XYZ file of C-alpha atoms in Angstrom:
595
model
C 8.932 -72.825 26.531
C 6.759 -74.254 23.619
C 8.030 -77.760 22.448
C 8.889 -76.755 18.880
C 11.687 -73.771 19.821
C 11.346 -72.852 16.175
C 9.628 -70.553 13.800
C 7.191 -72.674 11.800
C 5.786 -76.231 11.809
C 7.998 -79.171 11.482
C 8.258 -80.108 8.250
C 6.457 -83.186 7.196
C 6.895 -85.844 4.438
C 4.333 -86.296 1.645
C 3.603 -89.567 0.334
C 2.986 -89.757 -3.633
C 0.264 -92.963 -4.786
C 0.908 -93.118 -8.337
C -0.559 -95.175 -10.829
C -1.300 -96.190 -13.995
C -3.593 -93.552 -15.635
C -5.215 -96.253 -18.497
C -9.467 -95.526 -17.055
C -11.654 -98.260 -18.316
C -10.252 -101.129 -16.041
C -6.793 -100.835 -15.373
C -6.678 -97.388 -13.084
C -9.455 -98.680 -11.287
C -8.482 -101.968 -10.550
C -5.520 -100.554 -8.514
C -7.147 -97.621 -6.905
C -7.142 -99.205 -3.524
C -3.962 -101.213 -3.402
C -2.061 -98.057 -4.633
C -3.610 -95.937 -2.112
C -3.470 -98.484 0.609
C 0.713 -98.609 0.016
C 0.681 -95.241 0.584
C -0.943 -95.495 3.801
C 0.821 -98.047 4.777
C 4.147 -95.783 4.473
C 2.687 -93.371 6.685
C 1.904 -95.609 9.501
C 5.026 -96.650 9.658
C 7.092 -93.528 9.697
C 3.884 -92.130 12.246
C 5.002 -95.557 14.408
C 8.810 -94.807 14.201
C 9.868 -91.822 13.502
C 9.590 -88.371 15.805
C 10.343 -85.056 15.552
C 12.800 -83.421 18.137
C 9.952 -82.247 20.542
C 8.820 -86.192 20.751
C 5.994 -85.984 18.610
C 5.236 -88.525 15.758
C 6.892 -87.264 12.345
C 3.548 -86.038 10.254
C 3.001 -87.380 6.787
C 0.542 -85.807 4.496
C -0.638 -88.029 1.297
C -2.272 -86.758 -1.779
C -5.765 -86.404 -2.152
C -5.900 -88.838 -5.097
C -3.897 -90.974 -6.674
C -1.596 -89.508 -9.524
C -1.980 -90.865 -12.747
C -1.508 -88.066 -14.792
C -0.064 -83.906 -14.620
C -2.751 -82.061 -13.210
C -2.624 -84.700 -10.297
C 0.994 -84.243 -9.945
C 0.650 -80.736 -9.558
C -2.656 -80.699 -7.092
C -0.155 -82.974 -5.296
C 2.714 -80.797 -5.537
C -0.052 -77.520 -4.721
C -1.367 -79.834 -1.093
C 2.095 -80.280 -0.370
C 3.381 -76.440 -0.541
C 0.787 -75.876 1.323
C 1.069 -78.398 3.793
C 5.001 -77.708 4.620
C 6.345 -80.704 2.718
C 10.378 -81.238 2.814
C 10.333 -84.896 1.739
C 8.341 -87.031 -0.500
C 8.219 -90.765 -1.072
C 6.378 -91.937 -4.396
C 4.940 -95.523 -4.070
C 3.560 -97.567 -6.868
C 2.359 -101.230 -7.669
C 2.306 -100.640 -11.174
C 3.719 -98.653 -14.096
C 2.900 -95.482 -14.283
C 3.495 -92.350 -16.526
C 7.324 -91.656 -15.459
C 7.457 -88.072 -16.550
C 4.151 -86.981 -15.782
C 3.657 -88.583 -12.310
C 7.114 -87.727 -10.924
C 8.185 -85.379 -8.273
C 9.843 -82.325 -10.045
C 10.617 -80.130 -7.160
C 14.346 -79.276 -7.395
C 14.581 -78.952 -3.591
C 12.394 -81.614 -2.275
C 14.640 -84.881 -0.953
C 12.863 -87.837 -2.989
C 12.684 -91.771 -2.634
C 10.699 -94.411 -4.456
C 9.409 -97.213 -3.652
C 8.448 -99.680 -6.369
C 6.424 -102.760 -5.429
C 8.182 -105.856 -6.255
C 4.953 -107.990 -7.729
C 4.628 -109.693 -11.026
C 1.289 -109.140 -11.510
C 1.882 -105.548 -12.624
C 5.503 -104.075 -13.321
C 5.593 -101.825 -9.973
C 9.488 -102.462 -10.401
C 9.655 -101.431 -13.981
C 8.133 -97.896 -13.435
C 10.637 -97.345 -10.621
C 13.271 -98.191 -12.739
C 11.965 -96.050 -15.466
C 11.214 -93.253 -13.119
C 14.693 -93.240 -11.470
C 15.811 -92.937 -15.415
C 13.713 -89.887 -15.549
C 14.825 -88.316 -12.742
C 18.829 -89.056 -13.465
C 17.933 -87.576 -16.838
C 16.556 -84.288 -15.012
C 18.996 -83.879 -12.821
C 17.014 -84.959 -10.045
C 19.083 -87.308 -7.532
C 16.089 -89.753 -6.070
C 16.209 -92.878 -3.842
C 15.146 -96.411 -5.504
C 13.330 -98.887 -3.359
C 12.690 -102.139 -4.530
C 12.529 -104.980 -2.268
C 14.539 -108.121 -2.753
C 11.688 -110.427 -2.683
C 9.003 -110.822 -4.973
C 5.588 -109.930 -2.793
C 1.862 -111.376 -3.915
C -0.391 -108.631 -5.046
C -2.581 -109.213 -2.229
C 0.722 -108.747 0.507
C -0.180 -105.370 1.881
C 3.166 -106.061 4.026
C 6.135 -104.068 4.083
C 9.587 -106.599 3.994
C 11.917 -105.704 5.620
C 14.962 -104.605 3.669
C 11.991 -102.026 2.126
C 11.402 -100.871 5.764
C 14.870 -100.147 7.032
C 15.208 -98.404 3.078
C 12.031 -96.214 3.924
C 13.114 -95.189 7.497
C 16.712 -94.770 6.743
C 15.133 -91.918 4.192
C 13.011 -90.427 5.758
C 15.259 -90.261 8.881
C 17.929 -88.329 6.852
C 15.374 -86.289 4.990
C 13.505 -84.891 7.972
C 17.248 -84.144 9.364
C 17.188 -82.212 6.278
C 14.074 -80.574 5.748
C 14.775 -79.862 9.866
C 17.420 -77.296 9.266
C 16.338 -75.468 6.146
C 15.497 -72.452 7.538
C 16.998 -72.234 10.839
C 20.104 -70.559 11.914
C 23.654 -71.293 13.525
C 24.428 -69.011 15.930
C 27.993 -67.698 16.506
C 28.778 -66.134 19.381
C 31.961 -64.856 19.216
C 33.848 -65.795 16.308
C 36.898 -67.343 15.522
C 38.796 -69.310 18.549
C 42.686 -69.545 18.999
C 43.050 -69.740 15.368
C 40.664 -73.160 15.200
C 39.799 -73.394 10.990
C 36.688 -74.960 11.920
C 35.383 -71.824 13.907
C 36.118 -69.675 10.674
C 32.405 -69.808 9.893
C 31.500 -69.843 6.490
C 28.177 -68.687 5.069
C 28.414 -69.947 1.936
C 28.388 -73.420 3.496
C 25.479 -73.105 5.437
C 23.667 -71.737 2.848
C 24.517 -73.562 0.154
C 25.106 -77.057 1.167
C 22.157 -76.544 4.601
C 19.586 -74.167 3.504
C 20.584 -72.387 6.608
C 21.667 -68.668 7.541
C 24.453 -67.301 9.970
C 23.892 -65.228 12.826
C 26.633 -63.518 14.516
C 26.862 -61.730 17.991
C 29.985 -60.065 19.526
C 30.191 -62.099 23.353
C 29.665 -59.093 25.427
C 25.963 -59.306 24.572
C 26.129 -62.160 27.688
C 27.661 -59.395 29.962
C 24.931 -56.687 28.827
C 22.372 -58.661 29.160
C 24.013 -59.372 32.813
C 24.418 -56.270 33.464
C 20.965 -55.173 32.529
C 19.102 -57.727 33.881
C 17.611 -58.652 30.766
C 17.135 -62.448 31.921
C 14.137 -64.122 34.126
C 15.314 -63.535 37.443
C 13.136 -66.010 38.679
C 14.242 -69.190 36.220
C 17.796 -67.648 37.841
C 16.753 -68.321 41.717
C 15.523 -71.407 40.693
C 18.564 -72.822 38.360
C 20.978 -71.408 41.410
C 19.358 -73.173 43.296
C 19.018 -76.029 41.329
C 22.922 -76.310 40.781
C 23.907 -75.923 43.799
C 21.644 -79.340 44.880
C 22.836 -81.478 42.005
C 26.081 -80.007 40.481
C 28.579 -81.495 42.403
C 31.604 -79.217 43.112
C 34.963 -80.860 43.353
C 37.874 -79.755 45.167
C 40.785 -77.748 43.426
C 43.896 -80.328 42.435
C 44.716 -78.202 39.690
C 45.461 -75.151 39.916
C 48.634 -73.765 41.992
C 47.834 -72.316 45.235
C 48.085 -68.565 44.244
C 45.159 -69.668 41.959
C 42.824 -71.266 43.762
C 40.147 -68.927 44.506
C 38.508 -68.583 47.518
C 34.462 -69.321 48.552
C 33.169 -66.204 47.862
C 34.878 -65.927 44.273
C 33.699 -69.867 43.661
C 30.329 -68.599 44.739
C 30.639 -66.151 42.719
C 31.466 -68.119 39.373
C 28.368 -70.624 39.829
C 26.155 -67.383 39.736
C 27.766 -66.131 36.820
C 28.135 -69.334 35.046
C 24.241 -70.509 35.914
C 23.193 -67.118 34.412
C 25.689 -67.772 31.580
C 23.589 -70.145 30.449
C 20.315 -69.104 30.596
C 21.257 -65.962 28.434
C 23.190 -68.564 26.091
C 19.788 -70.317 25.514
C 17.777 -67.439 25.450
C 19.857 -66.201 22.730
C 19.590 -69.129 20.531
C 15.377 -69.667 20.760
C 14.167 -66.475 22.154
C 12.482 -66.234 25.038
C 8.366 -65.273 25.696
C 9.070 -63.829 29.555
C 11.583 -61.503 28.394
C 8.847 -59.435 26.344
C 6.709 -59.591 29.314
C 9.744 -57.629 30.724
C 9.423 -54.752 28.023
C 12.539 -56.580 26.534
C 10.728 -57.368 22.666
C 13.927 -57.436 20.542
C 15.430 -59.819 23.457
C 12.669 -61.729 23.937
C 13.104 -63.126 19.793
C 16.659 -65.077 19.933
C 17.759 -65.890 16.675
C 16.069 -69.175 15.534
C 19.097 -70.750 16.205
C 19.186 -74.700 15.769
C 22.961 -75.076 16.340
C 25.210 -72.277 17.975
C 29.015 -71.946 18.831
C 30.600 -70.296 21.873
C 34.051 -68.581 21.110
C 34.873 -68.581 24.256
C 38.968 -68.827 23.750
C 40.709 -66.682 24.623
C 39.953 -62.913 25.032
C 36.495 -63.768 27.577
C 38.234 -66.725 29.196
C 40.983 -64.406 30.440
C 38.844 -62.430 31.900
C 35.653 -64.006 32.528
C 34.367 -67.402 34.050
C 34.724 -70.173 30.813
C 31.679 -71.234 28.881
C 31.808 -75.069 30.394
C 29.317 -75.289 32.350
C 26.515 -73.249 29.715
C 27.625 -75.720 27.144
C 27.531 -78.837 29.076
C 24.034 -78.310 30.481
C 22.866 -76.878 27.184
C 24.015 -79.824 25.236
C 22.547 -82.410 28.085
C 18.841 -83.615 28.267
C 18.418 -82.240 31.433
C 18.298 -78.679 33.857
C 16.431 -76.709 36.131
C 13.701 -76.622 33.944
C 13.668 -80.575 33.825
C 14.263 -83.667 31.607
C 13.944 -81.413 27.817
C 15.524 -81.668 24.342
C 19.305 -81.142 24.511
C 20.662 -77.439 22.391
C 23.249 -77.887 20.067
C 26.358 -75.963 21.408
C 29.784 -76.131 19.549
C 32.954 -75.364 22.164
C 35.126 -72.913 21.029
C 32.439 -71.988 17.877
C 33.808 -74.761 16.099
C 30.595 -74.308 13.977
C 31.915 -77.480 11.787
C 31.891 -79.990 14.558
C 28.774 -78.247 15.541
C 27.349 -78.921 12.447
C 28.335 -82.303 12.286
C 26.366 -82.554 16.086
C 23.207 -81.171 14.640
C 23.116 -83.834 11.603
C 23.578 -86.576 14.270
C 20.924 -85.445 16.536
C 18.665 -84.714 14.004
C 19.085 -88.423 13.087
C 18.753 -89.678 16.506
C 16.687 -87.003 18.463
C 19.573 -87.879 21.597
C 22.660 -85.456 23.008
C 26.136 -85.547 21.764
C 29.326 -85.387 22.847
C 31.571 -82.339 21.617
C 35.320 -83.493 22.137
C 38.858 -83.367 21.109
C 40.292 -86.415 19.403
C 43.215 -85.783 21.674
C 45.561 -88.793 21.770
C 45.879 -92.650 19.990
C 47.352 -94.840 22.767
C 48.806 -97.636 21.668
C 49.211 -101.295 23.464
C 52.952 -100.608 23.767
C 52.594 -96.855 24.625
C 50.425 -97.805 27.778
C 52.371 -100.413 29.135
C 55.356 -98.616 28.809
C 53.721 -95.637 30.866
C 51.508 -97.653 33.461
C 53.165 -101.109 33.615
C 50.289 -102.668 32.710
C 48.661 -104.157 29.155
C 45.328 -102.688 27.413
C 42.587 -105.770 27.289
C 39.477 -106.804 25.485
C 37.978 -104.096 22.894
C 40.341 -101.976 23.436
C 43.596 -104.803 23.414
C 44.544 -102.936 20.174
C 45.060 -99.426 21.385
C 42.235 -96.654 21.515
C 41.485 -93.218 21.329
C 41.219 -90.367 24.133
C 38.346 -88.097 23.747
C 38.117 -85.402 26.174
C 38.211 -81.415 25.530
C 37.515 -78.831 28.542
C 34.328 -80.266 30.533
C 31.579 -79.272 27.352
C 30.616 -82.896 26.664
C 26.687 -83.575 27.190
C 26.633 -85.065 30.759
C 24.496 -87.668 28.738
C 27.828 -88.910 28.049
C 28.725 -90.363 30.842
C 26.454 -93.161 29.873
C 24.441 -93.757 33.422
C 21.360 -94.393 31.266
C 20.030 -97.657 30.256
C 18.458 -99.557 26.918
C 15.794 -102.178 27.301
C 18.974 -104.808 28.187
C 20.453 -102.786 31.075
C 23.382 -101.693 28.894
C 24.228 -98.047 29.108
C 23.192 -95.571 26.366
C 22.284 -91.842 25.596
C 18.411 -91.630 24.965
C 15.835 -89.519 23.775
C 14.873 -87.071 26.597
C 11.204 -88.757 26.186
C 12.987 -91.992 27.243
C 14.903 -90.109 30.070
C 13.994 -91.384 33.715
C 13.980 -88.836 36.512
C 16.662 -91.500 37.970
C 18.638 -91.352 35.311
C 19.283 -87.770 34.461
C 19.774 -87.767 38.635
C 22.464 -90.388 37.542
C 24.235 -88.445 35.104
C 24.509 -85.572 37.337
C 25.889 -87.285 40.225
C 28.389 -89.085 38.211
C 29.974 -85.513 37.483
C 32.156 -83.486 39.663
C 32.389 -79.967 38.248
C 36.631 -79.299 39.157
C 37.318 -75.476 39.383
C 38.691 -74.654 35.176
C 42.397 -74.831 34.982
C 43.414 -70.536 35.640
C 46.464 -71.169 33.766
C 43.837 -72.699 30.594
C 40.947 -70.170 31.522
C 41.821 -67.181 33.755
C 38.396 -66.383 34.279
C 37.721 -68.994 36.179
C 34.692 -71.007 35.946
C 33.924 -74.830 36.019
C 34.257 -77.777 34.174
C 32.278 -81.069 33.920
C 34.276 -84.259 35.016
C 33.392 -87.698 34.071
C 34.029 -90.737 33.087
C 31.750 -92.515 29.812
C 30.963 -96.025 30.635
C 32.165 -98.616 28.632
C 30.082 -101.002 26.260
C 28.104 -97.894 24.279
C 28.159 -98.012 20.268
C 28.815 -95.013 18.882
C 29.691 -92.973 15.420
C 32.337 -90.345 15.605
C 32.165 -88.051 12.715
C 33.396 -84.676 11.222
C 32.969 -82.095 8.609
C 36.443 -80.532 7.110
C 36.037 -77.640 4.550
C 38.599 -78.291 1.759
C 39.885 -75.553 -0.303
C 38.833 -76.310 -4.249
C 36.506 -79.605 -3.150
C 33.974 -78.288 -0.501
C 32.752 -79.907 2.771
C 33.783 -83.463 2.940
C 32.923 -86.334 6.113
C 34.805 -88.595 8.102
C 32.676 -91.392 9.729
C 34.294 -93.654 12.306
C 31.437 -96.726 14.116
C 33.441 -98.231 17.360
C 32.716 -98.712 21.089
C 33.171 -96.900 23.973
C 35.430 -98.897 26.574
C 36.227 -99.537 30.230
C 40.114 -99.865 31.053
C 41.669 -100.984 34.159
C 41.044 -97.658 36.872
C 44.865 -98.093 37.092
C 45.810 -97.468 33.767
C 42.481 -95.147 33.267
C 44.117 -93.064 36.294
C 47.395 -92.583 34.963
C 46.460 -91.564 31.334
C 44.024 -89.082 32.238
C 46.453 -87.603 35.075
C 48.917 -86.853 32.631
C 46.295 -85.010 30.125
C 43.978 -83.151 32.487
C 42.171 -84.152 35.599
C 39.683 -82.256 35.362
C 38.157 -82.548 32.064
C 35.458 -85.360 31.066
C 36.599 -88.489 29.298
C 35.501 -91.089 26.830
C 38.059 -94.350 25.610
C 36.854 -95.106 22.208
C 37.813 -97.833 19.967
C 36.530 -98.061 16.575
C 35.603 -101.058 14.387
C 38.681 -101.810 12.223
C 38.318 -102.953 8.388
C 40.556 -103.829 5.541
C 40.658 -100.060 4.672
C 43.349 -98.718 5.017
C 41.845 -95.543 6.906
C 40.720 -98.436 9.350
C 43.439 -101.114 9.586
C 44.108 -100.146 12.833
C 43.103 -97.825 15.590
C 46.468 -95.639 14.721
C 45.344 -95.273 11.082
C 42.085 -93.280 12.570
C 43.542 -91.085 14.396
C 45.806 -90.468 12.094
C 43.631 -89.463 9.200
C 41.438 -87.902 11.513
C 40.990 -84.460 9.511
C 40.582 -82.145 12.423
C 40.986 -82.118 16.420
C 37.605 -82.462 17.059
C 35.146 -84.578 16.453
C 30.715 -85.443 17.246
C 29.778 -88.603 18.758
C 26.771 -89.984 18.819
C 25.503 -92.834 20.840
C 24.563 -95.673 18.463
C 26.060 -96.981 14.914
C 24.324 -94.498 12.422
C 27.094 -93.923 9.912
C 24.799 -95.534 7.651
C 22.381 -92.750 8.442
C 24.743 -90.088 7.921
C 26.039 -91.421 4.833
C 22.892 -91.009 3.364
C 21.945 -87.924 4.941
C 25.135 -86.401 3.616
C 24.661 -87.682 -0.013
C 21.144 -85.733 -0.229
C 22.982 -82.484 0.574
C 26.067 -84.161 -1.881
C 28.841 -83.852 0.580
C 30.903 -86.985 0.096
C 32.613 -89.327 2.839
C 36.562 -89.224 2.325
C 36.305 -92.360 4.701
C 33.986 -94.879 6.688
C 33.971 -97.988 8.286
C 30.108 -99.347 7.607
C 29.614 -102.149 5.697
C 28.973 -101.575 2.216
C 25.836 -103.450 2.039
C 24.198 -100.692 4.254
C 25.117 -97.532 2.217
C 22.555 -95.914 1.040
C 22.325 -93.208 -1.509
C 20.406 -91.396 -4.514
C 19.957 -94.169 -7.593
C 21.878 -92.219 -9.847
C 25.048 -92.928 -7.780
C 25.550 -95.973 -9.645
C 26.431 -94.215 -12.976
C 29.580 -92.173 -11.699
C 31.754 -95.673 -11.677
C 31.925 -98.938 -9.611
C 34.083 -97.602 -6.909
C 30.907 -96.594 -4.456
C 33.185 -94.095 -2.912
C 34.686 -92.496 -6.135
C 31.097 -92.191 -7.265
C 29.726 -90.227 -3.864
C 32.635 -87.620 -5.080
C 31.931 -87.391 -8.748
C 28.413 -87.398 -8.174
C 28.425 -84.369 -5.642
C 30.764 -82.642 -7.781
C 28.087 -82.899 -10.421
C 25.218 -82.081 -8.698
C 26.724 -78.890 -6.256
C 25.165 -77.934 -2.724
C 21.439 -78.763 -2.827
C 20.749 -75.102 -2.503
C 22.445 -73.326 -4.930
């Protein structure tokens, strides 16, 4: 498989060095300290940003410096040319606002104005950002706190996390324009967030919908239209490391016997090769005489219906999901897919904006229950302590999660976290897999049969839950929740997941409470949760997703990051004082970034 499953190039970001277009001293006196900014941009996004295959994020700069409208548009002509999503203008000086600025309509756009006294870097940006309000033309504004010497070739530091947190959020952006969410399937035991809607993805995402009926898995099974020797070797590969538990589920007229066990793991394991080959294509599959096979369908994100008509027949989708959405298979330690249970293509979406942030799995689960201090102890006899002293959250849906989840890899302090797959030891994927059992599904859940993952996420992770609800009459709107994941007491942990299911995967989260309302207590979360599932993502990035989501003008109905982190277009500032008020006017005003 090539290491960009894609159509295309990754996009890149183009860096804009404008200046001051007075010739006869004043251009060229900052020929070199305008260009060297922009350089200096580039080098750092090269040094800390990467694309999902691991590469460094590429950033193109102009051939000159742009002091006037034929340099804007040779800029503008490189950039088409050069696959350019995002641009960042940089300037020491004042410049012509109008004629230097970026007027692409569907280009995300930041700049950065240099913060000197020596020339009024700061008062083109703020002119600039006037143009661009004016035009309808959402940018970014960076302007660092500090006043810097002329001669500082330095980047501070709030102007560095400013310039990353952009371009983080506008490559996640310029990422999916283009690509496609498969649904396979369609809608799932009446779930609104499976009820895919076009008109979202293309409006608000740039990207199309693809649809399949599910019984293209069974005729490619049936006509072998798969590698058969990636199947030998994934067989073979999950029946060394996927760890089969016994069957304390089902009742004994359930319970199926070796050969029909055996028999799920070799549908399941082919399951998933199909699943993946139908999302990004597939070279050996032409080599087969299998051409219209062999293309997938560009696929970025997909959704598995699953519920109920093929899991009353057929073996469930858990296992295909789980290893899809982990770092790791047969194949070795790779990118994770984005796979949605039950095609809940909103949750899915809500995945691909976090990976696309943080190039690292998620975890797909139901916000199933808030259990409070008094609810526990009542039930177990015992009291909740430390982080999670004032109740927490159960997430845990039918074994899907990432087996990333179960945190069993490490940061740089030992702690446990999800990583990039770059960052992925052999011993650590090994890890993950041997801390999950795979029970025998539930036959009175999913009569197929099948398997699902079973684990337990280690305690002490940050992480973001988020979600994307459609509303009737106001559009897609986000819920962003930062917390922890926690250990509890194996005693209390036992109970509480005995009485929901014992053979699904679970995570205790707990998130950071606030003096809003929607986060006075752990209660109030769950309770204005606006849907039953939700994406986490290892790490605190609501800041990044807040930002993401305000270039594609979908507001946040409620957060818990501090305000001094939230990010968002310049222009923000003249819908009202209330920050959050203002993210809903303004994305009224401006509509879906592609439409």
């Amino acid at each position: 498989m090539k290491k960009n499953r894609f159509q295309g190039e990754w996009p890149k970001i183009g860096i804009r060095p404008t200046i001051d277009g007075r010739m006869g001293g004043v251009r060229e006196s900052l020929e070199v300290q305008t260009m060297n900014m922009a350089k200096s941009v580039a080098t750092l996004i090269a040094d800390n940003l990467k694309y999902p295959d691991g590469t460094p994020v590429q950033c193109v700069i102009a051939d000159s410096t742009i002091g006037r409208v034929p340099e804007s548009a040779a800029c503008a002509e490189k950039f088409r040319k050069e696959g350019v999503g995002v641009t960042i203008t940089v300037t020491p000086c004042w410049c012509y606002g109008s004629e230097t600025m970026d007027m692409d309509p569907h280009t995300v756009k930041a700049v950065w104005g240099f913060n000197g006294t020596e020339r009024p870097g700061a008062v083109y940006l703020a002119a600039v950002l006037a143009g661009h309000a004016q035009k309808g033309l959402p940018a970014f504004g960076i302007y660092g706190h500090d006043v810097q010497e002329s001669s500082d070739t330095s980047i501070p530091k709030d102007v560095t996390e400013k310039l990353l947190r952009f371009a983080r959020s506008g490559m996640a952006v310029a990422t999916m324009k283009g690509k496609s969410y498969l649904s396979i399937g369609a809608v799932c035991m009446g779930i609104a967030g499976s009820i895919v809607s076009p008109d979202f993805f293309e409006d608000y995402l740039g990207m199309r919908c693809e649809g399949i009926d599910e019984v293209e898995i069974i005729r490619r099974m049936t006509e072998g239209i798969y590698d058969k020797d990636e199947y030998e070797k994934a067989l073979a590969w999950a029946k060394a490391n996927c760890k089969e538990g016994e069957d304390i589920i089902n009742r004994k007229d359930l319970i199926k016997d070796r050969a029909g066990k055996d028999t799920d793991w070799e549908f399941v394991v082919k399951m998933a090769i199909i699943v993946r080959d139908l999302m990004v294509g597939n070279p050996k599959l032409k080599e087969m005489g299998f051409g219209e096979e062999a293309l997938g369908h560009n696929a970025i994100a997909a959704g598995f219906q699953g519920q109920r008509q093929w899991t009353d027949f057929y073996p469930n989708g858990d296992f295909a999901e789980a290893i899809l959405n982990s770092s790791f298979d047969w194949t070795g330690i790779r990118a994770p897919y984005m796979l949605a249970t039950e095609n809940d293509a909103l949750n899915g979406t809500v995945m691909l904006f976090s990976y696309l942030l943080t190039n690292t799995a998620q975890i797909f689960a139901d916000v199933r229950t808030y259990w409070s201090p008094e609810a526990v102890e009542r039930v177990t006899g015992k009291k909740l302590e430390g982080v999670a002293a004032n109740g927490m959250i159960h997430l845990i849906n039918s074994g899907a999660a990432t087996l990333d989840g179960s945190g069993q890899q490490s940061d740089k302090n030992g702690n446990p976290a999800m990583k990039a797959f770059w960052d992925i030891s052999e011993v650590e994927a090994k890890a993950c897999l041997d801390a999950t059992t795979w029970m025998p599904a539930n036959r009175e859940y999913f009569r197929g049969g099948g398997y699902s993952s079973k684990f337990l996420t280690k305690g002490g992770m940050p992480c973001t839950m988020a979600r994307l609800n459609l509303i009737k009459g106001l559009g897609p709107v986000l819920q962003i929740a930062e917390g922890w994941t926690v250990d509890i007491d194996p005693t209390i942990h036992k109970v509480l997941d005995d009485r929901t299911d014992k053979g699904w995967p679970t995570t205790w989260f707990v998130p950071r409470l606030t003096e809003d309302s929607n986060f006075k207590d752990v209660y109030s979360v769950m309770n204005n949760w606006g849907a039953n599932h939700g994406a986490i993502s290892y790490g605190h990035i609501g800041a990044d997703i807040i930002t993401l989501a305000s270039m594609l003008r979908i507001p946040i109905s409620m957060h818990n990051v501090d305000k001094e982190d939230v990010f968002r277009p310049a222009v923000w500032s003249a819908f009202g004082m209330d920050k959050e008020g203002a993210d809903y006017r303004a994305c009224e005003t401006y509509g879906p970034l592609y439409k």
